[in-house]
XYZ file of C-alpha atoms in Angstrom:
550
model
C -5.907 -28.923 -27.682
C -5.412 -27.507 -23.987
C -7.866 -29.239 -21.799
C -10.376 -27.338 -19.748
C -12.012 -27.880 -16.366
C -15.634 -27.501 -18.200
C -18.464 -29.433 -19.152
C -17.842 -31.120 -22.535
C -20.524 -28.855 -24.037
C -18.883 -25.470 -23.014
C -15.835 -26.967 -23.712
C -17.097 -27.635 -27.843
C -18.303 -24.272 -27.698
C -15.488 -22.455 -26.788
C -13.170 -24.401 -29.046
C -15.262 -23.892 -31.871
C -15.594 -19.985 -31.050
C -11.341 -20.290 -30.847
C -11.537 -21.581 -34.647
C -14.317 -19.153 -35.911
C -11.885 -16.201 -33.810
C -9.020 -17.482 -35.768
C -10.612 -17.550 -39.261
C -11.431 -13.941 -38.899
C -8.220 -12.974 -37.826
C -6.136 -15.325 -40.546
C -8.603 -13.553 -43.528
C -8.945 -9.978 -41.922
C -5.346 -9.235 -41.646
C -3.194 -11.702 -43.943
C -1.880 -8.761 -46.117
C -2.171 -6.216 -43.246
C 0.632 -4.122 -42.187
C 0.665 -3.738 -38.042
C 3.607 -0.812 -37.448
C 1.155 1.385 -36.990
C -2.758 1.409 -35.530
C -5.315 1.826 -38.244
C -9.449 2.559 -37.942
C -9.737 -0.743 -39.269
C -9.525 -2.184 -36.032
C -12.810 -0.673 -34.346
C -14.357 -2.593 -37.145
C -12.611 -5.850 -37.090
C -13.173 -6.251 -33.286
C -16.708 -5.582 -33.656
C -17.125 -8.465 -36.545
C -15.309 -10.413 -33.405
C -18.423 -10.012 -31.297
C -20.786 -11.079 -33.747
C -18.820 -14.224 -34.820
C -21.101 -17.540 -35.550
C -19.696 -21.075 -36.833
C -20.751 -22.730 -40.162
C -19.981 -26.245 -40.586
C -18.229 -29.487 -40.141
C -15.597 -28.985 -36.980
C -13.238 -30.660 -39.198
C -13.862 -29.172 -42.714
C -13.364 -25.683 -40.449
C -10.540 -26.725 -38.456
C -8.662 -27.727 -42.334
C -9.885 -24.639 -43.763
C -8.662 -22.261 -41.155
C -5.055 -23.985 -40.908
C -4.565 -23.918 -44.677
C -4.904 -20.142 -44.661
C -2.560 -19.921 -41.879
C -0.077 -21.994 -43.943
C -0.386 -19.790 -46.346
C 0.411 -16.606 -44.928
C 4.453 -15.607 -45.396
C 6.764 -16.974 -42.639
C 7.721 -14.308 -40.293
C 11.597 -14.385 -38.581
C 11.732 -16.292 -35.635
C 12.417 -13.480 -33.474
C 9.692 -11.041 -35.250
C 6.098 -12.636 -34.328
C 3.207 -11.166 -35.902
C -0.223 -10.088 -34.604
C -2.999 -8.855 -36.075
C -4.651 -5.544 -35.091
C -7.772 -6.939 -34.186
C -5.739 -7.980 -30.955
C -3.451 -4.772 -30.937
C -6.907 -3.260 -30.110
C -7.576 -5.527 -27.489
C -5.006 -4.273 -25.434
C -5.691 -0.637 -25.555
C -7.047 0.980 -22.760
C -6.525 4.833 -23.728
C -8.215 7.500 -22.492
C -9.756 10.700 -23.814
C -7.061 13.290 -24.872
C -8.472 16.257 -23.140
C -7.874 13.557 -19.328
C -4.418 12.576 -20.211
C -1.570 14.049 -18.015
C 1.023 15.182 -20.454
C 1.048 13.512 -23.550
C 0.246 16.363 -25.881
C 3.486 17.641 -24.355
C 4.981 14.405 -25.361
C 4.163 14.118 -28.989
C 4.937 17.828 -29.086
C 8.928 16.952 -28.410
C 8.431 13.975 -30.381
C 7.639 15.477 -33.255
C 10.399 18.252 -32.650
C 13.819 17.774 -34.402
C 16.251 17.870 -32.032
C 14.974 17.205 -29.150
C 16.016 14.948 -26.329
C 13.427 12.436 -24.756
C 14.362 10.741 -21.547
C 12.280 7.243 -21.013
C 11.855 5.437 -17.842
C 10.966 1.890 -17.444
C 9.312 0.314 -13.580
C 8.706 -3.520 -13.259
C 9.646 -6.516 -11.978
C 11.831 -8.963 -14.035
C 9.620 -8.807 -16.881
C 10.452 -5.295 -17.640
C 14.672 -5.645 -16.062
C 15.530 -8.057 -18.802
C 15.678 -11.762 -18.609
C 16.210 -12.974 -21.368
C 18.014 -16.412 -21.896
C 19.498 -15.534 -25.676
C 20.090 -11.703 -24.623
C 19.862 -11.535 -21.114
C 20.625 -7.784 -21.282
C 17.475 -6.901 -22.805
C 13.688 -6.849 -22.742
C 10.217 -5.033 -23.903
C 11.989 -1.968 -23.357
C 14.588 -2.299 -25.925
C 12.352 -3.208 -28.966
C 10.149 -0.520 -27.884
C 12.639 2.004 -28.123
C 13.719 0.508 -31.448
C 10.567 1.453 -32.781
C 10.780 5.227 -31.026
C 13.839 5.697 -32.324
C 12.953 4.971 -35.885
C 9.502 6.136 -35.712
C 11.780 9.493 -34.410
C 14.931 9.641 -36.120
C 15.617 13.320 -35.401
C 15.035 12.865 -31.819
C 17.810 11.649 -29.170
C 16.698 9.062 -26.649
C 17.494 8.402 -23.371
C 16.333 5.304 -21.247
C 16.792 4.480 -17.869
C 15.682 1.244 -16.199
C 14.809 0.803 -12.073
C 13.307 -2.300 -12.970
C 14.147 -5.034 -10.556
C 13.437 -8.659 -10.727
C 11.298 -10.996 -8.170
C 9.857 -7.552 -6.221
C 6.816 -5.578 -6.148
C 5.406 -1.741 -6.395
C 5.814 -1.601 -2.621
C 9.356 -0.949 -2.887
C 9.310 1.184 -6.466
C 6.492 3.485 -4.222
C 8.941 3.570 -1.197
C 12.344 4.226 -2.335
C 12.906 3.630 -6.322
C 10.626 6.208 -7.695
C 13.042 8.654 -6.040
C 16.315 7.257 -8.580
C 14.094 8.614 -11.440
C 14.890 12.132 -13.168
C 12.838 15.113 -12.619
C 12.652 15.986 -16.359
C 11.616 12.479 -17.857
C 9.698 12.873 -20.086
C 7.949 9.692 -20.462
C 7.705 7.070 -17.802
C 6.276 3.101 -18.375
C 5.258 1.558 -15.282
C 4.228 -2.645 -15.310
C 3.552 -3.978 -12.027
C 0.215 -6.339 -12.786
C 2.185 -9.603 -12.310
C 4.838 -8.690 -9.173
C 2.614 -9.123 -6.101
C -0.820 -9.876 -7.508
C 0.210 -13.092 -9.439
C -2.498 -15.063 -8.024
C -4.535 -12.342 -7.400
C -4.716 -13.444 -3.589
C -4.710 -9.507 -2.341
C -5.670 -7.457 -5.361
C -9.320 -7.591 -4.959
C -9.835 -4.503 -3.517
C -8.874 -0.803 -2.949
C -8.009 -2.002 0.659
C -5.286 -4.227 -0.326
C -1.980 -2.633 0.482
C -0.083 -3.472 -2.983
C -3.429 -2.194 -5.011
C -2.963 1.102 -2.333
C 0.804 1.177 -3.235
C 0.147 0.981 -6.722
C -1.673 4.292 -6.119
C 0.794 5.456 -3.905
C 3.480 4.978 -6.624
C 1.593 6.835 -9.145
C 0.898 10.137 -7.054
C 4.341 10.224 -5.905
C 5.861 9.598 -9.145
C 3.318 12.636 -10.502
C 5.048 14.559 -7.605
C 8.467 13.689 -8.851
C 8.404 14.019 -12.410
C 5.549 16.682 -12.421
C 5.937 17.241 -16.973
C 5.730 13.209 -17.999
C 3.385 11.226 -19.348
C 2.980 8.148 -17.801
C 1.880 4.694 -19.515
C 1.037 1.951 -17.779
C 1.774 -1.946 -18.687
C 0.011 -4.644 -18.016
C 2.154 -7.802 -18.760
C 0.481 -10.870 -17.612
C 1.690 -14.839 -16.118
C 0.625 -17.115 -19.170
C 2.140 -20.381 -17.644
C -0.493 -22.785 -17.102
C -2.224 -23.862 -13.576
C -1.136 -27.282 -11.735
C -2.760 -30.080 -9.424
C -0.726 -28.494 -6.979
C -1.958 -25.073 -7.054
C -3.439 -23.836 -3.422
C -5.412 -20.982 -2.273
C -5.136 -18.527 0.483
C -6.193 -21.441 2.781
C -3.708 -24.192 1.673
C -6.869 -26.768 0.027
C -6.009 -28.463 -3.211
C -7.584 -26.717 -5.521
C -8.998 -30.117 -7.588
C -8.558 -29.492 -11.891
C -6.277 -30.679 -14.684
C -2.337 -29.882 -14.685
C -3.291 -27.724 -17.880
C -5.576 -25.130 -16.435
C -5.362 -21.908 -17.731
C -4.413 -19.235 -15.007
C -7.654 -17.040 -14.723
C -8.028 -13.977 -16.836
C -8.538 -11.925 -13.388
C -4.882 -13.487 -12.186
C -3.066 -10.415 -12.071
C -3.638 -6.204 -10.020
C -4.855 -5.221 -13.902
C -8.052 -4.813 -13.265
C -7.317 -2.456 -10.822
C -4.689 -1.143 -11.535
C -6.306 0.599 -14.812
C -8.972 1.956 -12.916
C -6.002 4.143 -10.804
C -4.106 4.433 -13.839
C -6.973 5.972 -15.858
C -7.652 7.791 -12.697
C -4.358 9.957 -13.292
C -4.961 10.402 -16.904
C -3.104 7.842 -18.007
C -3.443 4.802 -20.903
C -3.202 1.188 -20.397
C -1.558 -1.364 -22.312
C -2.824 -4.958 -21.411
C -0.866 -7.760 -22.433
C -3.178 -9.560 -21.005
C -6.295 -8.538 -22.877
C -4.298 -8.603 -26.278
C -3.102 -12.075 -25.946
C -5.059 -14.155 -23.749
C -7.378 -15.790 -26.346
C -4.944 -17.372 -28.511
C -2.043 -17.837 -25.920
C -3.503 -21.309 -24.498
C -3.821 -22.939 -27.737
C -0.398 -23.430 -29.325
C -2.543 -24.194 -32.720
C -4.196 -20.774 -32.687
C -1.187 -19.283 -31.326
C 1.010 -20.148 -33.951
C -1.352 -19.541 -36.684
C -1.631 -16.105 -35.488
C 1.780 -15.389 -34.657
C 3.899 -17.610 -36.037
C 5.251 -18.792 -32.992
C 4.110 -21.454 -30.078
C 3.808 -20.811 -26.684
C 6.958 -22.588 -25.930
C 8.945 -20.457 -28.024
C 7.462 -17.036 -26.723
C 7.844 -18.430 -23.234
C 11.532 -18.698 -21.653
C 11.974 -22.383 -20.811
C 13.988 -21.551 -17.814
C 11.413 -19.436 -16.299
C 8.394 -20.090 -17.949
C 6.620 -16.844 -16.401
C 9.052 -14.727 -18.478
C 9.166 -14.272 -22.691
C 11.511 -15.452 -24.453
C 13.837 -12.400 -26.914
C 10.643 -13.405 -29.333
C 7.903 -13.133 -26.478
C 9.489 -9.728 -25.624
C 9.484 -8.477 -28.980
C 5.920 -9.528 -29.251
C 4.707 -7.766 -25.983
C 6.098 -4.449 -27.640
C 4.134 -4.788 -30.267
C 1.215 -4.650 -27.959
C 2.465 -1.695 -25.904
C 3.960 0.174 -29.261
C 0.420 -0.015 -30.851
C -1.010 1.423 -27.449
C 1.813 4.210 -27.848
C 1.352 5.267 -30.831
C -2.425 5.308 -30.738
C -1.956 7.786 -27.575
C 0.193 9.826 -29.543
C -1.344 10.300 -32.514
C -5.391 11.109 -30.968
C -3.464 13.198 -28.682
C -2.414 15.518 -31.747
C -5.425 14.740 -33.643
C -7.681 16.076 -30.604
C -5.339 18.939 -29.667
C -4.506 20.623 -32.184
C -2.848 24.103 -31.994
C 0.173 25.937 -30.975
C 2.249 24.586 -28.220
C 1.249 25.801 -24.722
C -1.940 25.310 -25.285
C -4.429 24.779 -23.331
C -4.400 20.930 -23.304
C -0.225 21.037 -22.515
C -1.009 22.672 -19.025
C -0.619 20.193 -15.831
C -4.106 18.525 -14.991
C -4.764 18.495 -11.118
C -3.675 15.643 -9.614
C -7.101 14.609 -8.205
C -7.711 12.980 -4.653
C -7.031 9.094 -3.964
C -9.879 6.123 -5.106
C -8.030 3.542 -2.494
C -8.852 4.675 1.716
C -5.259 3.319 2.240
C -3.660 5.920 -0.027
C -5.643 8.678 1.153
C -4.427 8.084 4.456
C -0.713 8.972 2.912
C 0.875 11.812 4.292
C 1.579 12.773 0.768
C 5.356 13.755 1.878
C 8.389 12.029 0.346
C 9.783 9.343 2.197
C 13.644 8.627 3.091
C 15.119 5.835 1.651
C 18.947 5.066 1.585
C 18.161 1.190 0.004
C 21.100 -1.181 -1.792
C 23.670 1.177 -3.355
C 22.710 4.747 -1.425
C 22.745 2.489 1.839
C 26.386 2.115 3.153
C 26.964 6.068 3.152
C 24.853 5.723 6.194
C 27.080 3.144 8.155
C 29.167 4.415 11.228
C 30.430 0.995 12.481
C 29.995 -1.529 10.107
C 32.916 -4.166 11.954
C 32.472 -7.273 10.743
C 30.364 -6.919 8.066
C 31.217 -6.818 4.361
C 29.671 -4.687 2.055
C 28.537 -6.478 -1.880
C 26.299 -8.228 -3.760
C 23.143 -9.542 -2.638
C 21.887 -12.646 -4.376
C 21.673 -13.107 -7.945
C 19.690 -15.911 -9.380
C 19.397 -14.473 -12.749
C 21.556 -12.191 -14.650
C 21.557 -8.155 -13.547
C 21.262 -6.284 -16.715
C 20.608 -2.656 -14.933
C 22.453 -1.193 -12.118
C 19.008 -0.914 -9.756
C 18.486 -4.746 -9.956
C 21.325 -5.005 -7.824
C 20.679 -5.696 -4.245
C 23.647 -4.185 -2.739
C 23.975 -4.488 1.052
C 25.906 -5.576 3.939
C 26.054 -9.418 5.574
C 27.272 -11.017 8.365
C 27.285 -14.577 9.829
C 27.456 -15.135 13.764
C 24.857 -13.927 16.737
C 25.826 -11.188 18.480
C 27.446 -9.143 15.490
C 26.273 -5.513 15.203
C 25.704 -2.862 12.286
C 24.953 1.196 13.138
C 23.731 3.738 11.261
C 23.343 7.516 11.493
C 20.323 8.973 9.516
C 18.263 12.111 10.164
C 14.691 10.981 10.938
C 13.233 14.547 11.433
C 14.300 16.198 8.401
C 14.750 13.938 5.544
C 11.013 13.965 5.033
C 10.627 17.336 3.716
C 7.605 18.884 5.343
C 7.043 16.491 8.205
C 7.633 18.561 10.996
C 4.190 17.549 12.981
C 3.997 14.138 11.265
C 4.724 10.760 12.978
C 7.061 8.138 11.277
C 7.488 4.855 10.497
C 11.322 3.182 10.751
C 11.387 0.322 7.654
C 14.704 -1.983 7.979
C 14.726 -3.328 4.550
C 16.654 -6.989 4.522
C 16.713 -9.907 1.883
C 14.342 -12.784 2.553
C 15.478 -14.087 -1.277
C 13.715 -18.145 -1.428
C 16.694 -19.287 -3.822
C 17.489 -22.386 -1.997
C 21.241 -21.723 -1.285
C 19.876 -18.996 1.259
C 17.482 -20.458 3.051
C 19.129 -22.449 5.374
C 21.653 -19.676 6.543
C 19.123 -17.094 6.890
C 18.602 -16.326 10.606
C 16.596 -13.341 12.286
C 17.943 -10.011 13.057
C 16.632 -7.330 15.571
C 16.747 -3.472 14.183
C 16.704 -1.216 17.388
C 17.094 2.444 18.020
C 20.480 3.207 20.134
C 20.612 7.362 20.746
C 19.331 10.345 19.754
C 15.919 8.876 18.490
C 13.689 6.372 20.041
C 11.582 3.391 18.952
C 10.513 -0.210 19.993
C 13.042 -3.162 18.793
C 11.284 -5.301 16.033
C 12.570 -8.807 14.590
C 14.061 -9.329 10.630
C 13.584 -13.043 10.102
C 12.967 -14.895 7.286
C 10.010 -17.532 8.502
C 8.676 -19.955 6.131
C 5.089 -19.024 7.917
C 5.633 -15.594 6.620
C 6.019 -16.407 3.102
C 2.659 -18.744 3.378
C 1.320 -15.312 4.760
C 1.448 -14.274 1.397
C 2.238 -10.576 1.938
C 2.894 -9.942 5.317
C 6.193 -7.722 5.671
C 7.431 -8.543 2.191
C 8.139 -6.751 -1.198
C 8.565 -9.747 -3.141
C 12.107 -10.568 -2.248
C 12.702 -7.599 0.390
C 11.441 -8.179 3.569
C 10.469 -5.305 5.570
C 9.652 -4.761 9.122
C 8.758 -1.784 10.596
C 8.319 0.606 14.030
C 7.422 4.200 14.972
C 10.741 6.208 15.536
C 10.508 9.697 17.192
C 12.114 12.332 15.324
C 16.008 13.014 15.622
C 18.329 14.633 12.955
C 21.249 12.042 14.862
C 19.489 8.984 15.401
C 21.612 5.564 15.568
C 19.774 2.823 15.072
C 21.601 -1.055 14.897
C 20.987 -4.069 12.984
C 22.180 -7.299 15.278
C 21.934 -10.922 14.475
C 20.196 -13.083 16.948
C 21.068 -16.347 18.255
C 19.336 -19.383 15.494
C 18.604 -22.659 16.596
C 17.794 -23.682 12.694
C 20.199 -21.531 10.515
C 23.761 -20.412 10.687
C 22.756 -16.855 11.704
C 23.396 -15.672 8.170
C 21.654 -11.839 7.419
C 21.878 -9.441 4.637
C 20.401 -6.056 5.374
C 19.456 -4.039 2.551
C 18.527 -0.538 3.554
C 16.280 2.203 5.779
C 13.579 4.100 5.057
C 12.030 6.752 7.087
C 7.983 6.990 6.447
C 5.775 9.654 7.138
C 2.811 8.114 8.838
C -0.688 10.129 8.597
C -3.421 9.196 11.209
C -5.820 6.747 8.731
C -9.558 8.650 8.365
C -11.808 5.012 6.918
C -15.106 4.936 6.588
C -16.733 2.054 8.242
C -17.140 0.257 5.693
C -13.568 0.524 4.813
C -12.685 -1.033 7.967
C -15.073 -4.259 7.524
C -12.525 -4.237 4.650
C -9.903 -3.812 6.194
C -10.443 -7.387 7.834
C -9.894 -8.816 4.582
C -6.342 -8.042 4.590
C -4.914 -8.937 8.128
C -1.744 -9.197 6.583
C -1.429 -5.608 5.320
């Protein structure tokens, strides 16, 4: 059995509270179905509450494993799970709160009709997987739409993108998605708040760009509905583990990671904000995933086989196939209350818009609630005017790309002294900005795969004519990485400076002179924020302290 950093009493306990949790699941759901969410599971999980143990640990521990042997053998890429812990992991809302999904099952259930899907998220959700590296969650989830919906055409487009956070999806991706989606599935709990070092409060500037994504992703795709994932690191804790102030944190090499080790708890409280579900990976799975006994009972499968061996914080094809379970069951039971509670004609009252109401985080309010520019990876080079000596490609790729956005397109050079301009319009490509000030963001890769980091040198971005703004330093500094989030968005660094508004400014990218690397840079991209004057209450600056980083 894992081993715990408890007491040996609590540690008895909760193993013997794992067995009894086990026994109800093996004899509540052997002959069960799970395609679909039935009322069954309000019932089961409240038998889970009430659990108590009867008898010898041993006699138990036989009894429970001989039922598990005796349930049918599933397909090694088709895990089961009951839907006692399909229930777990929903987090749905009322229907008469949720933005859009009567709307949704309405098309769904219309013959013809053609659904576009997008999918936000860090590697997770862009597809790493090591026997079908071009697919992931998304893919077995649409399986299911598609024969759930046979009459309906599907669409699906990805801007996932591996080893970076919501930061960058708020900033510039949300903008690749289409107006008309129709539904949009956003997982962001693990990128940037594995850890959990700056997701414990509102303050924390990837908790207030979490926010921030969802408002402007309302704005841009005003008709979807919008369901939030909440996949979840299940490798286990090290000796060598160290928090924010770089003590040994003293425990066994088998420590579970902490249930609150991810933005989810947050995150659903903005999600359900917005009127819109959860589905926590986390909550489904997290009682059986640290015991590969209970876990295979269960399932079928062990934690090494849901869990890529090459990077352990990823599933494997079966681990993705059993996370869609999770987030189908939280699908469908959206869809079908939705039409159970709404019934009527379309264009009723529950399809119109709900008002988008105003932030929970101070840091989000204080958006200017205007669309940023952003000309990052492929939309960048358009924007060069003298690019000499620098070659346009492929950023780094430690892991196969298996959607176009994952690609970190920019331009590199090697050598101080060499210089890249661009032309871009910093007073009107923020629509309605006129009296607002703005931020300058030079966007550059600060990738830790070690066959970068020691030709990695700073760069300076600077304003040359028409605009104006005060030269700030690129650099990819060990010290900043131990910062743990200062400038970053996972593998994008970002540095930023006030620019006055110009519709010619030139601003230039030059490498400086490195005494450690070989004054190697890749620049990624611009963006052009709209910066609002921040209104906190004073206790939301004591907070702000917190987060000197941000």
């Amino acid at each position: 059995m894992t081993a715990f950093t408890k007491p040996w009493r609590s540690q008895l306990i909760f193993a013997t509270q794992r067995w009894w949790l086990l026994f109800l699941l093996v004899s509540s759901s052997a002959a069960t179905q799970h395609s679909a969410p039935s009322a069954a599971a309000a019932s089961t999980q409240a038998r889970l509450t009430t659990a108590s143990t009867t008898g010898g640990k041993a006699a138990f521990k036989a009894r429970i494993l001989q039922a598990a042997a005796a349930r049918p053998r599933q397909d090694v890429q088709q895990p089961t799970l009951p839907e006692s812990l399909l229930a777990r992991g929903y987090k749905g809302l009322a229907p008469a709160v949720m933005r859009n999904w009567r709307r949704l099952a309405d098309k769904l259930n219309t013959p013809g009709s053609n659904v576009t899907v997008v999918a936000f998220g860090g590697s997770i959700t862009a597809g790493y997987i090591d026997a079908a590296p071009n697919s992931s969650w998304v893919d077995p989830l649409m399986a299911s739409l598609r024969v759930r919906y046979p009459a309906v055409s599907f669409s699906l487009v990805n801007l996932a993108r591996g080893g970076h956070d919501v930061q960058a999806a708020a900033t510039c991706w949300y903008q690749l998605a289409p107006q008309d989606a129709d539904l949009i599935l956003v997982e962001y709990s693990v990128n940037g708040c594995n850890g959990n070092m700056w997701c414990h409060s509102f303050m924390a500037p990837k908790i207030a760009a979490y926010e921030i994504f969802m408002r402007r992703m309302i704005r841009r795709a005003p008709w979807a509905a919008l369901l939030a994932v909440a996949a979840f690191d299940f490798t286990s804790m090290g000796v060598s583990l160290r928090d924010s102030f770089n003590h040994r944190i003293a425990g066994n090499t088998t420590r579970l990671r902490p249930h609150y080790s991810s933005g989810e708890n947050f995150h659903t409280r903005i999600a359900h904000r917005y009127g819109i579900p959860m589905a926590s990976i986390r909550d489904a799975l997290y009682d059986i995933f640290y015991d590969d006994q209970l876990l295979l009972a269960v399932t079928g499968m062990t934690k090494e086989q849901l869990l890529s061996p090459a990077a352990m914080i990823h599933p494997s094809a079966a681990g993705h196939v059993l996370f869609a379970k999770v987030i189908w069951y939280t699908l469908q039971l959206t869809l079908s209350n939705v039409m159970a509670a709404t019934r009527g004609a379309p264009g009723s009252p529950q399809q119109q818009q709900l008002p988008v109401p105003p932030p929970i985080s101070p840091k989000a309010a204080a958006e200017a609630g205007i669309d940023p520019f952003c000309a990052e990876a492929a939309h960048l080079e358009q924007y060069a005017t003298n690019s000499t000596g620098w070659s346009w490609g492929e950023g780094p790729r430690g892991l196969p790309c298996p959607h176009p956005n994952c690609i970190a397109w920019g331009f590199s050079a090697t050598g101080a002294g060499k210089t890249l301009e661009f032309t871009i319009d910093t007073q009107n490509s923020t629509s309605g900005s006129a009296l607002q000030r703005r931020s300058l963001l030079g966007i550059f890769q600060r990738s830790i795969l070690a066959d970068w980091v020691s030709k990695l040198g700073p760069a300076q971005l600077s304003c040359v004519s028409g605009c104006s703004c005060r030269p700030v330093q690129m650099t990819f500094d060990p010290s900043v990485l131990r910062s743990m989030g200062k400038n970053n968005w996972g593998n994008l660094g970002v540095a930023s400076t006030e620019v006055t508004p110009h519709p010619q400014c030139v601003v230039a990218v030059t490498i400086l002179g490195s005494a450690t690397g070989q004054g190697f840079f890749f620049f990624n991209g611009l963006a052009v924020v709209p910066l609002a004057k921040p209104d906190l209450l004073p206790i939301d600056q004591r907070a702000k302290y917190a987060f000197r980083f941000s």
